[in-house]
Coordinates of C-alpha atoms and ligand atoms in Angstrom, one line a residue:
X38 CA 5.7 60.5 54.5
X39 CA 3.3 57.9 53.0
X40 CA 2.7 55.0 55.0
X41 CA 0.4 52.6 53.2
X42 CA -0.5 52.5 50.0
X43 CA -3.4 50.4 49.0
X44 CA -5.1 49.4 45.8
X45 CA -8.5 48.5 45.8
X46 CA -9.3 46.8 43.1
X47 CA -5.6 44.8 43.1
X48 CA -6.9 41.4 41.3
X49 CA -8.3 43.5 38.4
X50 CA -6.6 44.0 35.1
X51 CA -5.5 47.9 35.8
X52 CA -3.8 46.4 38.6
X53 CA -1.4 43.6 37.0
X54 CA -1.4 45.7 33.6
X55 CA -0.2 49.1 34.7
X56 CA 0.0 49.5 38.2
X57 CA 2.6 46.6 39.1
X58 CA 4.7 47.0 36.6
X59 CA 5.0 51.2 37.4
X60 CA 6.1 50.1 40.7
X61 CA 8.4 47.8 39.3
X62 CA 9.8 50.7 37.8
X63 CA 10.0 52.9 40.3
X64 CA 12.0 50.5 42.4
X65 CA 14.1 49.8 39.6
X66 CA 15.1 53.7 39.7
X67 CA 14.8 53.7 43.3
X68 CA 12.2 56.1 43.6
X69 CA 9.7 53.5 45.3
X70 CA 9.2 54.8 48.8
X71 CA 9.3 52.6 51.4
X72 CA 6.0 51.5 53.2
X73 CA 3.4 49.1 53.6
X74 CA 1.8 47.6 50.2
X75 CA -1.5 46.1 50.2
X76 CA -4.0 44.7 47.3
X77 CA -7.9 44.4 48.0
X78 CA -9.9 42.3 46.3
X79 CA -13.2 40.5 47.2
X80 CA -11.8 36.9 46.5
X81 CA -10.5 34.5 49.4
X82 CA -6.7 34.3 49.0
X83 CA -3.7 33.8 51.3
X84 CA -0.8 36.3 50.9
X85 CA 1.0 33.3 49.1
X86 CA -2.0 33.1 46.8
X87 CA -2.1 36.6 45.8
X88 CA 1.7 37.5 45.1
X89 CA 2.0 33.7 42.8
X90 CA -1.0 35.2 40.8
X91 CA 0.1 38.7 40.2
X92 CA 3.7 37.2 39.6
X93 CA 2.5 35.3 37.0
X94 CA 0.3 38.4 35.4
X95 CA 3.4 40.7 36.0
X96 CA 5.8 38.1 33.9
X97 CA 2.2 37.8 31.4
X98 CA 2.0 41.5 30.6
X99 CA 5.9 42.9 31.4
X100 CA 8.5 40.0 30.5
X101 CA 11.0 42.8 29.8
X102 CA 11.2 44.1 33.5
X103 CA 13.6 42.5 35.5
X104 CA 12.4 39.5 37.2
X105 CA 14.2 39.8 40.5
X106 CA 13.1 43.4 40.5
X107 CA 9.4 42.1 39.8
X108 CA 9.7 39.6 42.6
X109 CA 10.6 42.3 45.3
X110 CA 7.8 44.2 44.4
X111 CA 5.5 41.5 44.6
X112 CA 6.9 39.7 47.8
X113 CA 6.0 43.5 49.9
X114 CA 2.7 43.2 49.1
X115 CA 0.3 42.2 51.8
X116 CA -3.2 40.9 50.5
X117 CA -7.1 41.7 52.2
X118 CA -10.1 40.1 51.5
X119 CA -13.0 42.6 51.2
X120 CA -15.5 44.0 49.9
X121 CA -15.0 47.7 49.7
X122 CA -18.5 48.9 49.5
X123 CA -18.9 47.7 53.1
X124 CA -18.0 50.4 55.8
X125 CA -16.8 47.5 57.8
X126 CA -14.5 46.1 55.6
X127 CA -12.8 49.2 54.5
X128 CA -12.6 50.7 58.1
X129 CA -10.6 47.3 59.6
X130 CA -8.5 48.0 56.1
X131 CA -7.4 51.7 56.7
X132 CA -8.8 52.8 60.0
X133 CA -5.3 50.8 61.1
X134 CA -2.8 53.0 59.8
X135 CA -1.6 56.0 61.9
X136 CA 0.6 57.9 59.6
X137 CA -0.4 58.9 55.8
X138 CA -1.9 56.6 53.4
X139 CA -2.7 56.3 49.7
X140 CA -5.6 55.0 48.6
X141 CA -6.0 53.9 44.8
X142 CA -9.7 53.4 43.7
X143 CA -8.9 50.4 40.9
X144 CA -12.5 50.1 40.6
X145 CA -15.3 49.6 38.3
X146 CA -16.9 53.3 38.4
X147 CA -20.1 52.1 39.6
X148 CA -18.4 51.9 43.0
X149 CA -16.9 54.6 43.1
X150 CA -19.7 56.7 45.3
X151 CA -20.1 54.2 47.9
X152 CA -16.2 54.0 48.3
X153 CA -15.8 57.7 47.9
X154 CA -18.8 58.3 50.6
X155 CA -17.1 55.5 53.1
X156 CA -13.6 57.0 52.7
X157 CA -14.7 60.3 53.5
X158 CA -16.7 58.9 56.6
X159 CA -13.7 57.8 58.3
X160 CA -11.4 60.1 60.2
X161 CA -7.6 58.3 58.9
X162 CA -8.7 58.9 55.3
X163 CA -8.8 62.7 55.6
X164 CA -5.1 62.9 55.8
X165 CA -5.1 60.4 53.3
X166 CA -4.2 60.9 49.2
X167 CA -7.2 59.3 47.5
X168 CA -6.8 58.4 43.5
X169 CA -9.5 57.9 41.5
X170 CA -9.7 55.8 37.9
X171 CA -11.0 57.2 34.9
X172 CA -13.4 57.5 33.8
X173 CA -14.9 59.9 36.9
X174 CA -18.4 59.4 37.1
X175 CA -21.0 58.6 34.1
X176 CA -22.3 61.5 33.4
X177 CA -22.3 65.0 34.4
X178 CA -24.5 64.4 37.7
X179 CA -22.6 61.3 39.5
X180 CA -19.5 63.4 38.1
X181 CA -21.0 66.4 40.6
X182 CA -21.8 63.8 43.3
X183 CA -18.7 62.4 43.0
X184 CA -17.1 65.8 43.7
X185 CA -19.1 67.1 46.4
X186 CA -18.6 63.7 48.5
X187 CA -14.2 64.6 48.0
X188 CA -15.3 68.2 49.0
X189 CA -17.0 67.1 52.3
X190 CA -14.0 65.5 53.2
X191 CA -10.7 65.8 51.2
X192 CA -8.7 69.1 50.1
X193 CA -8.6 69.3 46.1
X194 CA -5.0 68.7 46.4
X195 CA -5.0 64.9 47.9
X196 CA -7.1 63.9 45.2
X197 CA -5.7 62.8 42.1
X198 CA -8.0 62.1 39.1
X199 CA -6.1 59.8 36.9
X200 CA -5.7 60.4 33.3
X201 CA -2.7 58.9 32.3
X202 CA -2.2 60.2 29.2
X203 CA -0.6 63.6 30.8
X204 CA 1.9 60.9 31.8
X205 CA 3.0 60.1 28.6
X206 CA 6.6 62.3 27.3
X207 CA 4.4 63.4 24.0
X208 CA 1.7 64.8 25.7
X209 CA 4.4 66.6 27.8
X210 CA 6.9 67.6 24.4
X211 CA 3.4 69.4 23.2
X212 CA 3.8 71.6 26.0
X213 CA 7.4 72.1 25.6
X214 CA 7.1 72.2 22.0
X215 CA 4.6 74.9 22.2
X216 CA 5.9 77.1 24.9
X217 CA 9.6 76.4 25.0
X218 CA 9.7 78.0 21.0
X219 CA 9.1 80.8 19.3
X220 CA 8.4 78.9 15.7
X221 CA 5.1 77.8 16.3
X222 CA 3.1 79.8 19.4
X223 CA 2.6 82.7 16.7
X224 CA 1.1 80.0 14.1
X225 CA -0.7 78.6 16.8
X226 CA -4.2 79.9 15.9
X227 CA -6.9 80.2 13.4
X228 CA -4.8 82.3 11.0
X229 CA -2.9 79.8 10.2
X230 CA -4.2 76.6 11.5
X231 CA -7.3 74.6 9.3
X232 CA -8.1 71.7 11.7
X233 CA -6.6 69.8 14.4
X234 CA -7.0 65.8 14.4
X235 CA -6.5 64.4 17.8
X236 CA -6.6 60.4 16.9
X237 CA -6.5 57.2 18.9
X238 CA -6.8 54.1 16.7
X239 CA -6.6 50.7 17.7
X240 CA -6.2 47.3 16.7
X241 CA -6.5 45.6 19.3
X242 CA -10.4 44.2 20.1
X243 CA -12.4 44.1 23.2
X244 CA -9.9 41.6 24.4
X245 CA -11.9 39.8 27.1
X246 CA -12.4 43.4 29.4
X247 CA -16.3 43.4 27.9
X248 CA -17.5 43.8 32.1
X249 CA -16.0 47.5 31.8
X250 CA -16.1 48.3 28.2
X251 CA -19.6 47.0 27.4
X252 CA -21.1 48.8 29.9
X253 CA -19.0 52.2 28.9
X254 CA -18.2 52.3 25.1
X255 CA -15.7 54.3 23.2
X256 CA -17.1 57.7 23.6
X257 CA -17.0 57.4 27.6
X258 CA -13.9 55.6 27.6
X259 CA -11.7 57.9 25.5
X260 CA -13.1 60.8 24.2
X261 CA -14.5 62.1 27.8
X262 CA -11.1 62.2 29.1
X263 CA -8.0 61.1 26.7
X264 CA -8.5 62.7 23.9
X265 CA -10.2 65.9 25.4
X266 CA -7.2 66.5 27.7
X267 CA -5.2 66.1 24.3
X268 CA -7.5 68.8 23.4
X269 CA -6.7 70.7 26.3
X270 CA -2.7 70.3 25.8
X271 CA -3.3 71.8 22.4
X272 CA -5.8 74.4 22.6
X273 CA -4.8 75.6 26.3
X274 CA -3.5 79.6 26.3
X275 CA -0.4 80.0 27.3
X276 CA 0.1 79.5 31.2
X277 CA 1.7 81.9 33.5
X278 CA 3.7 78.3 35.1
X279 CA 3.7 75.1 34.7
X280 CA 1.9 74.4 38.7
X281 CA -0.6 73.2 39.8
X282 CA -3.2 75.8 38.9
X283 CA -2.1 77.9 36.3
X284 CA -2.0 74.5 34.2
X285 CA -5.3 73.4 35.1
X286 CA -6.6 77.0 35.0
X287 CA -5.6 77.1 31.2
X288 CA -6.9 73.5 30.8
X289 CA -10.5 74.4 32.5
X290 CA -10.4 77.3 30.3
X291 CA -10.2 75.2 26.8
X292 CA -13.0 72.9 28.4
X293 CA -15.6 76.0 29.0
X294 CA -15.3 77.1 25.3
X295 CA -15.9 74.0 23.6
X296 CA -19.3 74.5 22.3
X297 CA -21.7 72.2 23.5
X298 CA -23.3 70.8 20.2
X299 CA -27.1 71.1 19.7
X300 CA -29.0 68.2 18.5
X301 CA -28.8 68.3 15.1
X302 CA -25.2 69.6 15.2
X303 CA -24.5 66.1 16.7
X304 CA -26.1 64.0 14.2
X305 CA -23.8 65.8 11.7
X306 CA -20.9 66.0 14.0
X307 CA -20.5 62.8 15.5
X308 CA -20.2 59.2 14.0
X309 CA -20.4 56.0 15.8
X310 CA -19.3 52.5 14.9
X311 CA -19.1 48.8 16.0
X312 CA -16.5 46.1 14.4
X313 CA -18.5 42.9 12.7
X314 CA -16.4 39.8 12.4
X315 CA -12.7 40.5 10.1
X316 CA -9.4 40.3 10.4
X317 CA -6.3 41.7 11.5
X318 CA -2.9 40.5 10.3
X319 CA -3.1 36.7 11.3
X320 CA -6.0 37.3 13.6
X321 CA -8.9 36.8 12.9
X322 CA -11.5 38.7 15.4
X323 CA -15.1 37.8 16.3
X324 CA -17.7 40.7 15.8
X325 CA -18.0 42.7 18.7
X326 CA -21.8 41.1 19.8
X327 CA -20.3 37.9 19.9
X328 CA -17.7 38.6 22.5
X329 CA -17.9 36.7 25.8
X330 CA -19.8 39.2 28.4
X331 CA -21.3 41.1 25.7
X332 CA -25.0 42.7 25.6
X333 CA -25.9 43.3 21.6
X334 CA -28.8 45.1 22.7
X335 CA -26.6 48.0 24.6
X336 CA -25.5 49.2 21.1
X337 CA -22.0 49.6 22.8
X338 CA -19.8 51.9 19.9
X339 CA -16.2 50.4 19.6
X340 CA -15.6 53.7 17.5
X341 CA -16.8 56.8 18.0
X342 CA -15.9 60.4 16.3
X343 CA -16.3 64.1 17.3
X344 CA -16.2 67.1 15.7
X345 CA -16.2 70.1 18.2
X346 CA -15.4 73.7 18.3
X347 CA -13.6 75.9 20.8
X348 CA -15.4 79.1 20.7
X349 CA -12.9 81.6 21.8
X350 CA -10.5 84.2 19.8
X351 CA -7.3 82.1 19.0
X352 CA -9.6 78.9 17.9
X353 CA -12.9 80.2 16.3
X354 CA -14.4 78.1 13.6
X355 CA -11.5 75.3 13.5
X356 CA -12.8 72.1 13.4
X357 CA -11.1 69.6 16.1
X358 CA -11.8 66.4 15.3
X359 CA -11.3 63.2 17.9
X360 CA -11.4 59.6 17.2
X361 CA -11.1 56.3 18.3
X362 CA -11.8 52.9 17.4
X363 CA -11.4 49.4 18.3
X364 CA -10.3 46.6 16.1
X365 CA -9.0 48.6 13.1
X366 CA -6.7 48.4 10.4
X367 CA -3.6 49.8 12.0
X368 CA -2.7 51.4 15.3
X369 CA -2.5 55.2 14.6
X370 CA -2.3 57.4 18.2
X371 CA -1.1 61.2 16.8
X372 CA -2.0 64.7 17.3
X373 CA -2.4 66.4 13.5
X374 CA -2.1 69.8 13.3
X375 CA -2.9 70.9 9.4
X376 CA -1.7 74.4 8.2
X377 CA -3.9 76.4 5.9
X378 CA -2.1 77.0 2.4
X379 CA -0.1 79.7 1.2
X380 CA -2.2 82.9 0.6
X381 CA -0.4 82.7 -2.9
X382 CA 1.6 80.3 -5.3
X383 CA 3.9 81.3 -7.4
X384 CA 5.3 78.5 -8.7
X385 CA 3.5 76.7 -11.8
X386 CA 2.8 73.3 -11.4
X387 CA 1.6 71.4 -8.6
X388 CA -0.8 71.4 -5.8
X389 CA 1.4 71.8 -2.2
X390 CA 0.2 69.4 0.3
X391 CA -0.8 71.3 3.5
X392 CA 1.8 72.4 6.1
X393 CA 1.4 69.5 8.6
X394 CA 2.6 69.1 12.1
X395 CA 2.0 65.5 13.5
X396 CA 2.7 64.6 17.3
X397 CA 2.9 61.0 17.5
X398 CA 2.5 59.1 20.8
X399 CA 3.5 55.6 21.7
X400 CA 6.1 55.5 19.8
X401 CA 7.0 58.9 20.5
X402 CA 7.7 60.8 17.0
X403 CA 7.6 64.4 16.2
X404 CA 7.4 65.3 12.4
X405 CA 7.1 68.2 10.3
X406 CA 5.4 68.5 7.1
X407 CA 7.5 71.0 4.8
X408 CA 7.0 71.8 1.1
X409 CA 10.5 72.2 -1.0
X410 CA 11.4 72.6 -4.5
X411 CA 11.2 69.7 -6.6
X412 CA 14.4 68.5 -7.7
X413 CA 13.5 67.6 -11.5
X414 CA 12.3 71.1 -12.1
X415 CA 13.5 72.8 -9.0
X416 CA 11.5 76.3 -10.0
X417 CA 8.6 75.4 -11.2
X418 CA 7.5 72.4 -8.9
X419 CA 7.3 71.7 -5.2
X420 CA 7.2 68.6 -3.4
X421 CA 6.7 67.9 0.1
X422 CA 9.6 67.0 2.8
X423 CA 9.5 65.4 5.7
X424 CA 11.4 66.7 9.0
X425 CA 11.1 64.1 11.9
X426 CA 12.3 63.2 15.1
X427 CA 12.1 60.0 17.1
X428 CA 12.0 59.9 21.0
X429 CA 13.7 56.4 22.4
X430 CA 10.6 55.3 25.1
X431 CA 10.1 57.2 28.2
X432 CA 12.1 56.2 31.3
X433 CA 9.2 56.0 33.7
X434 CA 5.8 54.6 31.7
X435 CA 3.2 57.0 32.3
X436 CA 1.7 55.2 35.0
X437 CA 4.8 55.2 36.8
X438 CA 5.3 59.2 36.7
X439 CA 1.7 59.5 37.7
X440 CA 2.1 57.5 40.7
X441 CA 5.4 59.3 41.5
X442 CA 3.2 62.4 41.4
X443 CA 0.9 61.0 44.4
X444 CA 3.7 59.8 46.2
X445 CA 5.3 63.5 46.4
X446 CA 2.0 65.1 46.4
X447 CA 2.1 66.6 43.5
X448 CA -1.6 67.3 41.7
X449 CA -0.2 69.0 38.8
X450 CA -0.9 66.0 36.1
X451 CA -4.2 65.0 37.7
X452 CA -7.8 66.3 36.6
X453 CA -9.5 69.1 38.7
X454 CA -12.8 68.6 39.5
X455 CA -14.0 71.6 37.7
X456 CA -11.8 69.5 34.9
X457 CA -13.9 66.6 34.9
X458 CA -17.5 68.1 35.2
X459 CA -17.2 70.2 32.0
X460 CA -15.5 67.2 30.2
X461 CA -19.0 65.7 31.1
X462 CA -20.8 68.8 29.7
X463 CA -19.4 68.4 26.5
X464 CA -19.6 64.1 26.0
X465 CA -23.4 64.2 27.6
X466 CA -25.2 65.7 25.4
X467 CA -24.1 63.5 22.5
X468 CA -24.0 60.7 25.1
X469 CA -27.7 60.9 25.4
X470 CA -28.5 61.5 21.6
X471 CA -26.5 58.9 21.1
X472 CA -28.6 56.3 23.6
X473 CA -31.5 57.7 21.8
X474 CA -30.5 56.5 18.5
X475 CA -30.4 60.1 17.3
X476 CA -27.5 58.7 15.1
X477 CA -27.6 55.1 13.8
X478 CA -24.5 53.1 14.7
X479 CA -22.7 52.3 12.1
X480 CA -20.8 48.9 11.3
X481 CA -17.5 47.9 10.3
X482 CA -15.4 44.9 9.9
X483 CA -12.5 44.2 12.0
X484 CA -9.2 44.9 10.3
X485 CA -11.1 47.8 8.4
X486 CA -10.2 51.7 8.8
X487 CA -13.8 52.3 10.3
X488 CA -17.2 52.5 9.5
X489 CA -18.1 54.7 5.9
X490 CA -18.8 57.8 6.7
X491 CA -18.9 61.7 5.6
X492 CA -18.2 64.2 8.1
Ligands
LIG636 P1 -11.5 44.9 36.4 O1 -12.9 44.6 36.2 O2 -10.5 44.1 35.7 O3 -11.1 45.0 38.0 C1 -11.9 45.6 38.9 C2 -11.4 45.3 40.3 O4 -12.3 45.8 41.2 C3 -11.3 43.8 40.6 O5 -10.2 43.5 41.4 C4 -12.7 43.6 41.3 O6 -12.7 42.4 42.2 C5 -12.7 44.8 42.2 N1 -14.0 45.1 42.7 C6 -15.1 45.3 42.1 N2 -16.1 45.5 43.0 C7 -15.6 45.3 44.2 C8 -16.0 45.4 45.5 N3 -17.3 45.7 45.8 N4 -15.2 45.1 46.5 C9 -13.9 44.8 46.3 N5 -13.4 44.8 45.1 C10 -14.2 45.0 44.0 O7 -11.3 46.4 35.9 P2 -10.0 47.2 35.5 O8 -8.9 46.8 36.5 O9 -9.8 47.0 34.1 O10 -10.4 48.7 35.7 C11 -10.5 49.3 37.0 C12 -10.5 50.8 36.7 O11 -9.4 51.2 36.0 C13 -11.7 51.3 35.9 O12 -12.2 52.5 36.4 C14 -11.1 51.5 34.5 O13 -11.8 52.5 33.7 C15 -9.7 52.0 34.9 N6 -8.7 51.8 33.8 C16 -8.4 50.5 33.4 C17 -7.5 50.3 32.4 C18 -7.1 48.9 31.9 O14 -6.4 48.8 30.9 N7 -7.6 47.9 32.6 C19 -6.8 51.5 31.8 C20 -7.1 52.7 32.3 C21 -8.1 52.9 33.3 P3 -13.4 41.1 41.7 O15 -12.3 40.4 40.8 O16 -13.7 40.4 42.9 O17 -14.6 41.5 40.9

């Protein structure tokens, strides 16, 4: 039975954006355990303080959850004044509790290893279920160092690496899509399938978060973890079960074949970008160096693109191409699977557009690309049909069934160490072309589809 949880990290924007409002809805469905809640942050503020501020940031980003509900919430929760990279601080924070706590890391990643290395220096913590923020670690090394400090100390099984896009119901549907039918696991490889798009457009800009994003970028952000554990869902063999290592054994194994490009494999394979000043809809967005907080000289991409490979016998030689971008045209978030065409046509006119299988997420939309006769000259012509489905939103967001997960202590939906270092083995390497200007960085406007580009 958990006892305490505690976010550090509570006055940050994860915090009021995500966290609060996925308690709010676990309380709404009464799955909120009861305990003792407490924010750390490194500001001086009474408990009054605190709870009027992430009131107000609660009604700011999630007007639609009931406000009594959103008061309750808020009036448990106890603030502490700290900073959490001192041993003293942290061990007069949790060195009080007795029974089981949870401790959430809602912190920049550059403190993560101090944290990490004071957590697993005192004794209460041990028992303790630790959650850690994307993205884990830089780069492959601090990703290693990151693990061996939760291996001194913590079983694999109180750790929860959060990626919370295996909360969301798509990401899920893939899986029972996939394995749950008998339609599409026997089209579910090279045969039959010419390239996978795994996309996560944007339009919203940097929106005043350039302390994180400036110093992490698109490719860090995103592709390391998001879109390669969309990867994962859609590459991954199928498991034995759906537990807690069969998933993530199947996940790991997706990870180990993606070819690791060589160096001129990335300056053909990978494309990065950076909005300039445009406009989307009504708004009209400054260019990215001009944002408050922002260092031009980083070369921080707001867009980045990957091409990559998994080498094994079901995927060999299909091109799965990720992206994501900032400040474009429209908001596009979809897994595209694209069918190869018919080995032969035997009707007379027309071209048949591709087979197509797209797995939208956010709103949640399944749809099926199907080529029919045409109805002016129903022999002779085909034309393209489309079969879809539409999801109403998730009860719990994904946030919410993540942090259901640690309360129950269950790891199935978080990332596996092993997970996380050879998602680093595959983003470094372009990572460090990348900071060595191996491939120039493109611009495009704001309220554009991206930079130009052939890939
Ligand atoms: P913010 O910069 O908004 O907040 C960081 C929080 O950490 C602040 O409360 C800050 O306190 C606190 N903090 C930093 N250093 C210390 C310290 N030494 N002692 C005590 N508190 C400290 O970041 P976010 O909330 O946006 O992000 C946090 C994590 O969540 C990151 O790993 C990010 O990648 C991840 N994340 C964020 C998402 C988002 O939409 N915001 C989405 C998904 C993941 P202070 O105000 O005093 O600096």
């Amino acid at each position: 039975m958990l006892e305490r949880f505690i976010i550090l990290g509570a006055t940050g924007d994860l915090t009021a954006r995500y966290l609060l409002p996925a308690l709010v809805e676990l309380r709404q469905q009464g799955l909120l355990p009861d305990g003792i809640w407490i924010g750390v942050g490194r500001e001086a503020m009474t408990n009054e303080e605190f709870r009027k501020s992430l009131a107000n940031r609660l009604a700011e980003h999630r007007p639609d959850l009931p406000e009594a509900t959103r008061e309750e919430v808020v009036s448990w929760l106890e603030y502490r004044q700290a900073d959490v990279t001192n041993h003293h601080d942290l061990q007069a924070i949790i060195g009080q509790a007795t029974g089981q706590s949870a401790v959430y890391l809602a912190l920049p990643p550059a403190v993560h290893e101090p944290v990490l290395k004071t957590l697993a220096s005192i004794p209460m913590c041990q028992h303790s279920r630790i959650v850690i923020e994307k993205p884990f670690g830089q780069d492959l090394a601090s990703a290693k160092r990151l693990n061996g400090i939760i291996r001194s100390a913590f079983a694999e099984s109180t750790v929860f690496r959060m990626d919370h896009f295996l909360g969301m119901q798509t990401v899920q549907n893939i899986l029972g899509l996939r394995f749950g039918n008998r339609v599409f696991e026997y089209l579910w490889n090279r045969e039959h399938i010419e390239r996978v798009e795994i996309v996560w457009d944007e339009t919203v800009a940097l929106e005043g978060r350039a302390g994180y994003y400036d110093a992490t970028g698109a490719l860090r952000d995103m592709v390391q973890n998001h879109l390669l554990q969309l990867l994962c869902v859609v590459a991954m063999e199928v498991p034995v079960s759906l537990d807690e290592r069969d998933f993530r054994d199947r996940k790991v194994d997706v990870l180990r074949a993606v070819r690791r490009l060589t160096p001129e494999e990335i300056v053909t394979n990978t494309t990065r970008g950076r909005y300039t000043a445009g406009q989307i809809g009504e708004r009209r967005v400054p260019s990215y160096v001009e944002e408050e907080g922002v260092d031009p000289g980083r070369g921080t991409e707001t867009f980045a693109q990957v091409r990559l490979f998994v080498d094994n016998w079901r995927w060999a030689g299909v091109p799965f191409v990720l992206r994501t971008g900032k400040a474009l045209a429209r908001d596009r978030h979809e897994v595209m699977v694209v069918f190869r065409p018919v080995p032969h046509l035997a009707f007379s006119q027309g071209h048949p557009r591709p087979n197509y299988l797209r797995l939208r997420l956010n709103p949640d939309r399944v749809e099926l690309g199907l080529n029919l006769n045409g109805l002016s000259a129903p022999l002779d012509q085909l034309d393209q049909a489309k079969l879809a489905a539409d999801f109403p939103p998730q009860e719990l967001s994904a946030y919410a069934r993540l942090l259901l997960d640690v309360f129950e202590g269950n790891a199935v939906l978080s990332i596996r160490g092993d997970e996380a270092e050879e998602s680093w083995r595959i983003v470094e390497p372009i990572q460090r072309a990348w900071a060595e200007g191996a491939v120039p960085l493109l611009e495009y406007p704001a309220g554009s589809t991206g930079p130009d580009f052939k890939q």
